[in-house]
Amino acid sequence: MPELPEMENYRILLSKFIVNRPITSVAINREKSINMPVPAILNQMQNATIIRIERRAKHLLFHLSNQKILLLHLMLGGWMFYGSEEEKPKRTIQVQLSFGNNHLCFIGLRLGYLHLLTQAECEERLKELGPEPLDTRFKEEIFINIIKTRRGALKLKLVDQHFISGIGNCYSDEICYEAQLLPTRKLEDLKDLEVKNLYHSMQKTLAAATNIGGYMDHPLYVDDTKTGSYNDLCKVYDREGEACQRCQNKIMMIKISSKKSFYCPGCQF
């Protein structure tokens, strides 16, 4: 599932292509991917322009010129492609936004969605999300205070969107590895220095993955060499049986409340 770095990469790249460009047509091939009847959403999006793209946690918010917001969550298996009719992948496209001769295709939206909402509806939908870990206002002291009010396994809390937003299975493992902490460690048992190290590991890992382009497999457009570049740089995620880059022990995989977690038993404590 795309996480914060993947969605931020999408936001940055798409902003160059579609912001301030009018939507010339909309095609809905799967009504379950949207939140209203097809004629209604087509009517409300007619002649609209995307004026800016915002990311919140694992969501993208496409702000429209008619004061509405298209709220996107790709969920498991969802991805996007932008290009001409000839360049489009030979895959089932659930929703397509056209901008003249180029199209933004939403693919794999079996669990994901693209909902048209008012500003108030969007705020209500997202109000329970935790703080953004890369927000400049999210200081170390704030993180320390949040940790003091939570209990439970580190892995499970990192992927809890009410705790910290935008982190999922991949980056929770990478953050734990960077901090040299076992994903099974309890928040309430972490020492002060470990909490501070966890904060800086989270900042470092997410920023690096975002700058590199995240781990998504599919390029956003033809000749996109950035998207997915972090996939080969993961230290532990999906690396079961491989040698740890830090201590050469074999990476292991366990399940924590049904969630897969990859870690190194030699240098995570």
Short mmCIF file of C-alpha atoms in Angstrom, two decimals:
data_model
loop_
_atom_site.label_atom_id
_atom_site.label_comp_id
_atom_site.label_asym_id
_atom_site.label_seq_id
_atom_site.Cartn_x
_atom_site.Cartn_y
_atom_site.Cartn_z
CA MET A 1 0.00 0.00 0.00
CA PRO A 2 1.37 3.46 -0.85
CA GLU A 3 2.55 5.31 2.25
CA LEU A 4 3.60 8.88 2.98
CA PRO A 5 6.69 8.94 0.69
CA GLU A 6 4.82 7.42 -2.25
CA MET A 7 1.88 9.81 -1.96
CA GLU A 8 4.15 12.82 -1.46
CA ASN A 9 6.11 11.80 -4.55
CA TYR A 10 2.83 11.58 -6.49
CA ARG A 11 1.82 15.02 -5.19
CA ILE A 12 5.07 16.66 -6.26
CA LEU A 13 5.13 15.10 -9.71
CA LEU A 14 1.43 15.55 -10.49
CA SER A 15 1.52 19.21 -9.43
CA LYS A 16 3.82 19.86 -12.39
CA PHE A 17 1.40 18.25 -14.84
CA ILE A 18 -2.18 19.02 -13.87
CA VAL A 19 -2.38 22.01 -11.51
CA ASN A 20 -4.21 24.96 -13.14
CA ARG A 21 -5.23 22.80 -16.08
CA PRO A 22 -8.97 22.34 -16.70
CA ILE A 23 -10.46 18.86 -16.54
CA THR A 24 -11.80 18.31 -20.05
CA SER A 25 -13.59 15.03 -19.36
CA VAL A 26 -14.14 12.40 -16.69
CA ALA A 27 -14.67 8.66 -17.26
CA ILE A 28 -15.99 6.43 -14.48
CA ASN A 29 -15.65 2.72 -15.17
CA ARG A 30 -16.30 1.52 -11.62
CA GLU A 31 -19.03 3.30 -9.70
CA LYS A 32 -17.94 1.71 -6.40
CA SER A 33 -14.73 3.76 -6.61
CA ILE A 34 -16.70 7.01 -6.23
CA ASN A 35 -19.21 8.25 -3.64
CA MET A 36 -22.15 9.40 -5.74
CA PRO A 37 -24.01 8.46 -8.90
CA VAL A 38 -21.97 8.91 -12.06
CA PRO A 39 -24.16 11.70 -13.56
CA ALA A 40 -23.88 13.70 -10.34
CA ILE A 41 -20.10 13.57 -10.13
CA LEU A 42 -19.75 14.32 -13.85
CA ASN A 43 -22.01 17.34 -13.50
CA GLN A 44 -20.13 18.71 -10.48
CA MET A 45 -16.72 18.28 -12.11
CA GLN A 46 -17.67 19.77 -15.47
CA ASN A 47 -15.27 22.62 -16.38
CA ALA A 48 -13.50 22.35 -13.00
CA THR A 49 -9.78 23.02 -12.64
CA ILE A 50 -7.40 21.46 -10.11
CA ILE A 51 -5.92 24.49 -8.36
CA ARG A 52 -3.62 22.62 -5.97
CA ILE A 53 -2.81 19.13 -4.68
CA GLU A 54 -2.37 18.46 -0.98
CA ARG A 55 -1.28 15.32 0.84
CA ARG A 56 -2.65 14.26 4.21
CA ALA A 57 -1.32 10.96 5.59
CA LYS A 58 -1.81 8.41 2.77
CA HIS A 59 -4.42 10.56 1.01
CA LEU A 60 -4.17 13.06 -1.82
CA LEU A 61 -6.57 15.99 -1.88
CA PHE A 62 -7.21 17.50 -5.31
CA HIS A 63 -8.60 20.98 -4.62
CA LEU A 64 -10.95 22.07 -7.39
CA SER A 65 -11.87 25.54 -8.63
CA ASN A 66 -15.52 24.93 -7.62
CA GLN A 67 -14.51 24.66 -3.93
CA LYS A 68 -14.90 20.87 -3.94
CA ILE A 69 -12.16 18.35 -3.10
CA LEU A 70 -11.41 15.01 -4.73
CA LEU A 71 -10.16 12.81 -1.90
CA LEU A 72 -8.00 9.90 -3.04
CA HIS A 73 -6.91 6.86 -1.08
CA LEU A 74 -5.22 4.21 -3.21
CA MET A 75 -5.33 1.50 -0.55
CA LEU A 76 -3.80 -1.89 -1.38
CA GLY A 77 -3.00 -2.33 -5.07
CA GLY A 78 -3.91 1.16 -6.23
CA TRP A 79 -1.65 3.29 -8.42
CA MET A 80 -1.76 6.13 -10.97
CA PHE A 81 -0.50 6.81 -14.46
CA TYR A 82 -0.39 10.09 -16.39
CA GLY A 83 0.05 10.22 -20.15
CA SER A 84 -1.49 10.11 -23.60
CA GLU A 85 -3.94 7.57 -24.94
CA GLU A 86 -1.09 5.71 -26.63
CA GLU A 87 1.01 5.63 -23.46
CA LYS A 88 -1.70 4.34 -21.11
CA PRO A 89 -0.94 0.91 -19.59
CA LYS A 90 -3.05 -1.99 -20.78
CA ARG A 91 -4.79 -2.30 -17.42
CA THR A 92 -8.35 -1.78 -16.24
CA ILE A 93 -8.80 1.89 -15.37
CA GLN A 94 -11.44 2.57 -12.74
CA VAL A 95 -11.47 6.37 -13.06
CA GLN A 96 -9.88 8.66 -15.62
CA LEU A 97 -9.50 12.45 -15.55
CA SER A 98 -8.59 13.95 -18.92
CA PHE A 99 -6.62 17.14 -19.48
CA GLY A 100 -6.78 17.61 -23.22
CA ASN A 101 -4.71 14.88 -24.87
CA ASN A 102 -3.32 13.55 -21.58
CA HIS A 103 -5.10 11.52 -18.94
CA LEU A 104 -4.66 10.80 -15.24
CA CYS A 105 -5.60 7.15 -14.79
CA PHE A 106 -6.53 5.62 -11.45
CA ILE A 107 -5.76 1.91 -11.58
CA GLY A 108 -6.35 -0.90 -9.09
CA LEU A 109 -9.02 0.96 -7.11
CA ARG A 110 -10.66 -2.23 -5.86
CA LEU A 111 -10.27 -1.19 -2.25
CA GLY A 112 -9.29 2.44 -2.85
CA TYR A 113 -11.57 5.35 -3.71
CA LEU A 114 -11.85 8.81 -5.25
CA HIS A 115 -14.57 10.76 -3.45
CA LEU A 116 -15.89 14.22 -4.29
CA LEU A 117 -16.44 16.14 -1.05
CA THR A 118 -17.01 19.60 0.31
CA GLN A 119 -14.27 21.17 2.42
CA ALA A 120 -16.27 20.44 5.59
CA GLU A 121 -16.90 16.82 4.60
CA CYS A 122 -13.21 16.31 3.86
CA GLU A 123 -12.17 17.80 7.20
CA GLU A 124 -14.65 15.52 8.98
CA ARG A 125 -13.31 12.47 7.12
CA LEU A 126 -9.69 13.21 8.09
CA LYS A 127 -10.12 14.70 11.55
CA GLU A 128 -9.01 11.58 13.45
CA LEU A 129 -5.64 11.35 11.72
CA GLY A 130 -2.52 11.80 13.82
CA PRO A 131 0.17 14.43 13.21
CA GLU A 132 2.25 14.56 10.04
CA PRO A 133 5.74 13.25 10.90
CA LEU A 134 7.53 15.53 8.41
CA ASP A 135 5.60 18.68 9.32
CA THR A 136 8.10 21.30 10.51
CA ARG A 137 5.81 21.97 13.48
CA PHE A 138 6.09 18.34 14.61
CA LYS A 139 9.01 18.79 16.98
CA GLU A 140 10.82 16.18 19.03
CA GLU A 141 9.11 17.40 22.22
CA ILE A 142 5.67 16.82 20.71
CA PHE A 143 6.62 13.28 19.71
CA ILE A 144 7.98 12.55 23.20
CA ASN A 145 4.74 13.78 24.79
CA ILE A 146 2.63 11.64 22.46
CA ILE A 147 4.70 8.55 23.26
CA LYS A 148 4.08 9.09 26.97
CA THR A 149 0.32 8.74 26.43
CA ARG A 150 0.46 5.52 24.37
CA ARG A 151 1.09 1.86 25.09
CA GLY A 152 1.64 -1.19 22.92
CA ALA A 153 4.04 -2.72 20.40
CA LEU A 154 6.15 -0.25 18.46
CA LYS A 155 5.26 -1.75 15.07
CA LEU A 156 1.53 -1.54 15.71
CA LYS A 157 1.67 2.03 16.96
CA LEU A 158 3.75 3.27 14.03
CA VAL A 159 1.14 1.99 11.56
CA ASP A 160 -1.73 3.39 13.65
CA GLN A 161 -2.96 6.42 11.67
CA HIS A 162 -4.41 7.96 14.84
CA PHE A 163 -0.93 7.93 16.42
CA ILE A 164 1.24 9.18 13.56
CA SER A 165 -0.18 9.54 10.05
CA GLY A 166 1.23 8.22 6.81
CA ILE A 167 3.36 5.29 8.00
CA GLY A 168 2.54 1.72 6.96
CA ASN A 169 4.14 -1.72 6.92
CA CYS A 170 7.22 -0.82 4.89
CA TYR A 171 8.40 2.33 6.63
CA SER A 172 7.50 1.16 10.12
CA ASP A 173 10.05 -1.66 9.63
CA GLU A 174 12.61 0.67 8.07
CA ILE A 175 12.21 3.19 10.91
CA CYS A 176 12.65 0.48 13.56
CA TYR A 177 15.77 -0.73 11.76
CA GLU A 178 17.24 2.76 11.55
CA ALA A 179 16.54 3.27 15.27
CA GLN A 180 17.96 -0.20 16.09
CA LEU A 181 14.76 -1.10 17.92
CA LEU A 182 12.86 -4.35 17.73
CA PRO A 183 9.35 -3.86 16.30
CA THR A 184 8.01 -5.85 19.25
CA ARG A 185 9.30 -3.35 21.82
CA LYS A 186 6.62 -1.69 23.95
CA LEU A 187 6.30 2.08 23.80
CA GLU A 188 6.02 2.26 27.56
CA ASP A 189 9.38 0.47 27.95
CA LEU A 190 11.41 2.74 25.67
CA LYS A 191 14.11 4.79 27.36
CA ASP A 192 14.28 8.55 26.79
CA LEU A 193 17.27 8.25 24.49
CA GLU A 194 15.54 5.52 22.47
CA VAL A 195 12.47 7.71 21.99
CA LYS A 196 14.63 10.58 20.74
CA ASN A 197 16.49 8.22 18.42
CA LEU A 198 13.16 6.87 17.14
CA TYR A 199 11.98 10.39 16.31
CA HIS A 200 15.11 11.23 14.32
CA SER A 201 15.07 7.82 12.61
CA MET A 202 11.49 8.44 11.52
CA GLN A 203 12.37 11.87 10.13
CA LYS A 204 15.47 10.57 8.33
CA THR A 205 13.81 7.50 6.83
CA LEU A 206 10.67 9.22 5.56
CA ALA A 207 12.53 12.22 4.16
CA ALA A 208 15.05 10.03 2.35
CA ALA A 209 12.37 7.76 0.88
CA THR A 210 10.34 10.77 -0.28
CA ASN A 211 13.33 12.43 -1.95
CA ILE A 212 14.24 9.18 -3.72
CA GLY A 213 10.70 8.48 -4.93
CA GLY A 214 9.28 5.85 -2.60
CA TYR A 215 9.02 2.13 -3.26
CA MET A 216 6.06 1.94 -5.68
CA ASP A 217 6.61 -0.47 -8.58
CA HIS A 218 4.79 1.48 -11.30
CA PRO A 219 6.17 4.65 -12.93
CA LEU A 220 3.79 7.62 -12.93
CA TYR A 221 4.54 8.49 -16.56
CA VAL A 222 6.67 7.30 -19.45
CA ASP A 223 10.38 7.80 -18.70
CA ASP A 224 9.68 8.32 -14.98
CA THR A 225 12.91 7.11 -13.40
CA LYS A 226 12.22 8.48 -9.91
CA THR A 227 9.07 6.70 -8.74
CA GLY A 228 9.95 3.42 -7.02
CA SER A 229 13.67 4.12 -6.67
CA TYR A 230 13.60 3.41 -2.93
CA ASN A 231 12.44 -0.16 -3.49
CA ASP A 232 16.01 -1.47 -3.89
CA LEU A 233 17.23 0.56 -0.92
CA CYS A 234 15.00 -0.95 1.77
CA LYS A 235 17.19 -2.33 4.55
CA VAL A 236 14.81 -4.92 6.02
CA TYR A 237 11.34 -4.65 4.48
CA ASP A 238 10.66 -7.75 2.36
CA ARG A 239 14.30 -8.83 2.84
CA GLU A 240 13.71 -12.04 4.81
CA GLY A 241 16.75 -14.31 4.68
CA GLU A 242 19.08 -11.66 3.27
CA ALA A 243 22.17 -10.45 5.14
CA CYS A 244 21.80 -7.32 7.24
CA GLN A 245 23.83 -4.45 5.78
CA ARG A 246 24.88 -3.41 9.27
CA CYS A 247 25.86 -6.66 11.03
CA GLN A 248 25.47 -9.43 8.41
CA ASN A 249 22.93 -11.41 10.43
CA LYS A 250 19.98 -12.76 8.45
CA ILE A 251 16.86 -10.60 8.26
CA MET A 252 13.88 -12.32 9.87
CA MET A 253 10.12 -11.96 9.46
CA ILE A 254 7.56 -12.31 12.23
CA LYS A 255 3.89 -11.50 12.53
CA ILE A 256 2.71 -9.00 15.13
CA SER A 257 -1.08 -9.15 15.42
CA SER A 258 -1.23 -10.54 11.84
CA LYS A 259 1.03 -7.78 10.45
CA LYS A 260 4.27 -8.91 8.83
CA SER A 261 7.33 -7.28 10.30
CA PHE A 262 10.90 -7.59 9.02
CA TYR A 263 13.86 -6.96 11.33
CA CYS A 264 17.46 -7.89 12.09
CA PRO A 265 17.89 -9.96 15.27
CA GLY A 266 21.58 -9.03 15.42
CA CYS A 267 21.41 -5.23 15.71
CA GLN A 268 17.84 -4.38 16.75
CA PHE A 269 17.20 -4.59 20.47
#
